[in-house]
């Protein structure tokens, strides 16, 4: 699967921050071209995470290496585990992930006409699905092509990563990996 190494997903953002403030903070790592904060489509409230686009992979890499865990607005910035896996292209040990209580998977390359119910039904073949969240663009209301699927246990998440990554879903090849949304 193709990996975009210029976009850095950022978690644990303070709820009162702005895209401009995030961009200013991340510009110390490299040339920032765009920042997108994710909002809940129904409530309009900020969800605590977003994405920072850099002009090149060097800036993104520098951000990951220097700003992970850095203080921003009184909170420690975090990058999802799936980003490190994608960037390093190395497998993650499911036993290690399970011991950290991660039972959520990142699901990318979703067809734009899908629903959370359809994703949940598809992923139930891997284990007991407890929640599905598809991410939407706050301004346009359009689906962004990715989301998260939570499982009741680590075995379900591990199964999903091992059996559904690269699998066909409504004509699209899914990208599935562990997600850290704590």
Short mmCIF file of C-alpha atoms in Angstrom, two decimals:
data_model
loop_
_atom_site.label_atom_id
_atom_site.label_comp_id
_atom_site.label_asym_id
_atom_site.label_seq_id
_atom_site.Cartn_x
_atom_site.Cartn_y
_atom_site.Cartn_z
CA UNK A 1 0.00 0.00 0.00
CA UNK A 2 1.14 3.51 -0.78
CA UNK A 3 2.04 5.55 2.29
CA UNK A 4 1.89 9.34 2.42
CA UNK A 5 5.02 10.29 4.35
CA UNK A 6 4.35 14.04 4.24
CA UNK A 7 1.16 13.98 6.34
CA UNK A 8 1.53 13.52 10.09
CA UNK A 9 -1.56 12.56 12.11
CA UNK A 10 -1.46 14.34 15.48
CA UNK A 11 -3.34 13.27 18.60
CA UNK A 12 -4.07 14.75 22.01
CA UNK A 13 -4.52 18.29 20.70
CA UNK A 14 -5.96 20.80 23.19
CA UNK A 15 -9.64 21.39 22.40
CA UNK A 16 -9.24 25.17 22.31
CA UNK A 17 -6.49 25.18 19.68
CA UNK A 18 -6.71 26.37 16.07
CA UNK A 19 -5.30 25.08 12.79
CA UNK A 20 -3.12 28.21 12.66
CA UNK A 21 -1.65 27.50 16.13
CA UNK A 22 -0.94 23.86 15.20
CA UNK A 23 0.72 25.00 11.97
CA UNK A 24 2.87 27.53 13.81
CA UNK A 25 3.96 24.89 16.34
CA UNK A 26 4.83 22.32 13.69
CA UNK A 27 6.66 24.81 11.48
CA UNK A 28 9.68 24.37 13.77
CA UNK A 29 10.05 20.89 12.21
CA UNK A 30 9.66 21.87 8.56
CA UNK A 31 7.59 23.78 6.00
CA UNK A 32 3.89 23.21 6.86
CA UNK A 33 1.58 23.35 3.83
CA UNK A 34 -1.76 22.55 5.50
CA UNK A 35 -3.32 21.67 8.85
CA UNK A 36 -6.65 19.91 9.29
CA UNK A 37 -8.26 19.52 12.71
CA UNK A 38 -11.00 16.88 12.89
CA UNK A 39 -14.38 17.87 14.31
CA UNK A 40 -17.39 15.78 15.28
CA UNK A 41 -19.86 16.11 12.43
CA UNK A 42 -22.91 16.07 14.70
CA UNK A 43 -21.77 18.28 17.60
CA UNK A 44 -19.20 20.45 15.80
CA UNK A 45 -16.80 19.89 18.70
CA UNK A 46 -13.11 19.31 18.08
CA UNK A 47 -12.15 15.64 18.48
CA UNK A 48 -8.63 16.21 19.81
CA UNK A 49 -6.74 15.12 16.72
CA UNK A 50 -5.86 16.26 13.26
CA UNK A 51 -3.36 16.13 10.43
CA UNK A 52 -0.36 18.28 9.57
CA UNK A 53 0.90 18.29 5.96
CA UNK A 54 4.53 19.09 5.26
CA UNK A 55 6.13 20.17 1.97
CA UNK A 56 8.39 17.11 2.10
CA UNK A 57 8.98 13.85 3.95
CA UNK A 58 11.99 15.35 5.77
CA UNK A 59 9.75 17.86 7.58
CA UNK A 60 7.25 15.16 8.53
CA UNK A 61 10.03 12.88 9.75
CA UNK A 62 11.56 15.72 11.75
CA UNK A 63 8.18 16.42 13.38
CA UNK A 64 7.74 12.77 14.35
CA UNK A 65 11.27 12.56 15.76
CA UNK A 66 11.31 15.87 17.64
CA UNK A 67 7.71 16.73 18.57
CA UNK A 68 6.18 13.40 19.68
CA UNK A 69 5.41 13.86 23.38
CA UNK A 70 6.20 17.59 23.21
CA UNK A 71 4.06 19.99 25.21
CA UNK A 72 1.50 21.91 23.16
CA UNK A 73 -1.10 23.99 24.97
CA UNK A 74 -0.56 22.01 28.16
CA UNK A 75 -0.99 18.61 26.49
CA UNK A 76 1.53 16.06 25.24
CA UNK A 77 1.31 15.58 21.48
CA UNK A 78 0.98 11.97 20.31
CA UNK A 79 1.16 10.26 16.96
CA UNK A 80 -0.94 7.15 16.27
CA UNK A 81 0.93 3.85 16.27
CA UNK A 82 -0.28 3.11 12.73
CA UNK A 83 1.71 6.13 11.49
CA UNK A 84 4.97 4.78 12.86
CA UNK A 85 4.23 1.36 11.38
CA UNK A 86 3.42 2.82 7.97
CA UNK A 87 6.44 5.12 8.04
CA UNK A 88 8.86 2.40 9.08
CA UNK A 89 7.13 -0.28 6.98
CA UNK A 90 7.86 -2.78 9.73
CA UNK A 91 5.38 -5.15 11.36
CA UNK A 92 4.19 -4.50 14.85
CA UNK A 93 4.06 -7.28 17.42
CA UNK A 94 0.41 -7.94 18.22
CA UNK A 95 1.31 -9.32 21.65
CA UNK A 96 3.01 -6.03 22.50
CA UNK A 97 0.02 -4.06 21.23
CA UNK A 98 -2.43 -6.22 23.18
CA UNK A 99 -0.52 -5.71 26.40
CA UNK A 100 -0.96 -1.95 25.95
CA UNK A 101 -4.73 -2.34 25.79
CA UNK A 102 -5.09 -1.32 22.15
CA UNK A 103 -8.14 -2.96 20.60
CA UNK A 104 -8.73 -0.44 17.83
CA UNK A 105 -7.69 -0.58 14.20
CA UNK A 106 -7.24 2.19 11.67
CA UNK A 107 -9.14 1.49 8.44
CA UNK A 108 -8.03 3.38 5.34
CA UNK A 109 -9.11 3.53 1.69
CA UNK A 110 -12.80 3.13 2.56
CA UNK A 111 -15.27 3.68 -0.28
CA UNK A 112 -16.94 7.08 0.11
CA UNK A 113 -20.46 5.62 -0.10
CA UNK A 114 -20.01 3.17 2.80
CA UNK A 115 -21.59 3.33 6.26
CA UNK A 116 -20.37 2.58 9.77
CA UNK A 117 -22.81 -0.34 9.82
CA UNK A 118 -21.34 -1.84 6.62
CA UNK A 119 -17.79 -1.47 7.96
CA UNK A 120 -18.82 -3.08 11.25
CA UNK A 121 -20.45 -5.99 9.45
CA UNK A 122 -17.35 -6.53 7.31
CA UNK A 123 -14.96 -6.39 10.27
CA UNK A 124 -17.10 -8.69 12.43
CA UNK A 125 -15.50 -11.60 10.57
CA UNK A 126 -12.30 -10.78 12.51
CA UNK A 127 -13.87 -10.52 15.97
CA UNK A 128 -16.52 -8.85 18.12
CA UNK A 129 -16.84 -5.24 16.91
CA UNK A 130 -17.82 -2.77 19.65
CA UNK A 131 -17.71 0.51 17.71
CA UNK A 132 -17.01 1.95 14.27
CA UNK A 133 -16.20 5.59 13.61
CA UNK A 134 -15.86 6.99 10.10
CA UNK A 135 -14.13 10.38 9.88
CA UNK A 136 -15.91 13.18 7.99
CA UNK A 137 -14.75 16.60 6.82
CA UNK A 138 -16.34 19.17 9.12
CA UNK A 139 -16.79 21.80 6.44
CA UNK A 140 -18.07 19.69 3.56
CA UNK A 141 -19.64 16.84 5.55
CA UNK A 142 -17.99 14.43 3.11
CA UNK A 143 -16.41 11.22 4.28
CA UNK A 144 -12.60 11.38 4.35
CA UNK A 145 -12.03 7.74 3.33
CA UNK A 146 -10.84 6.41 6.66
CA UNK A 147 -12.03 5.54 10.13
CA UNK A 148 -11.52 3.33 13.14
CA UNK A 149 -12.96 0.00 14.22
CA UNK A 150 -12.92 -1.02 17.89
CA UNK A 151 -12.89 -4.65 19.00
CA UNK A 152 -13.87 -6.23 22.32
CA UNK A 153 -10.40 -7.76 22.64
CA UNK A 154 -6.87 -7.67 21.22
CA UNK A 155 -7.44 -10.91 19.30
CA UNK A 156 -10.14 -9.25 17.17
CA UNK A 157 -7.89 -6.29 16.37
CA UNK A 158 -4.98 -8.60 15.59
CA UNK A 159 -7.20 -10.76 13.35
CA UNK A 160 -8.40 -7.69 11.48
CA UNK A 161 -4.85 -6.47 10.82
CA UNK A 162 -3.65 -9.93 9.78
CA UNK A 163 -6.61 -10.92 7.59
CA UNK A 164 -8.28 -7.72 6.33
CA UNK A 165 -5.32 -5.49 5.42
CA UNK A 166 -5.30 -5.46 1.62
CA UNK A 167 -8.68 -7.21 1.45
CA UNK A 168 -11.33 -6.04 -1.01
CA UNK A 169 -14.23 -4.03 0.43
CA UNK A 170 -16.78 -2.73 -2.08
CA UNK A 171 -14.14 -2.65 -4.79
CA UNK A 172 -11.42 -0.93 -2.73
CA UNK A 173 -8.33 -2.45 -1.16
CA UNK A 174 -8.50 -1.77 2.58
CA UNK A 175 -5.53 -0.50 4.58
CA UNK A 176 -5.82 -1.87 8.10
CA UNK A 177 -3.38 -1.37 10.96
CA UNK A 178 -3.32 -0.90 14.71
CA UNK A 179 -4.50 2.50 15.93
CA UNK A 180 -3.67 4.22 19.17
CA UNK A 181 -6.57 6.50 20.08
CA UNK A 182 -6.04 6.71 23.84
#
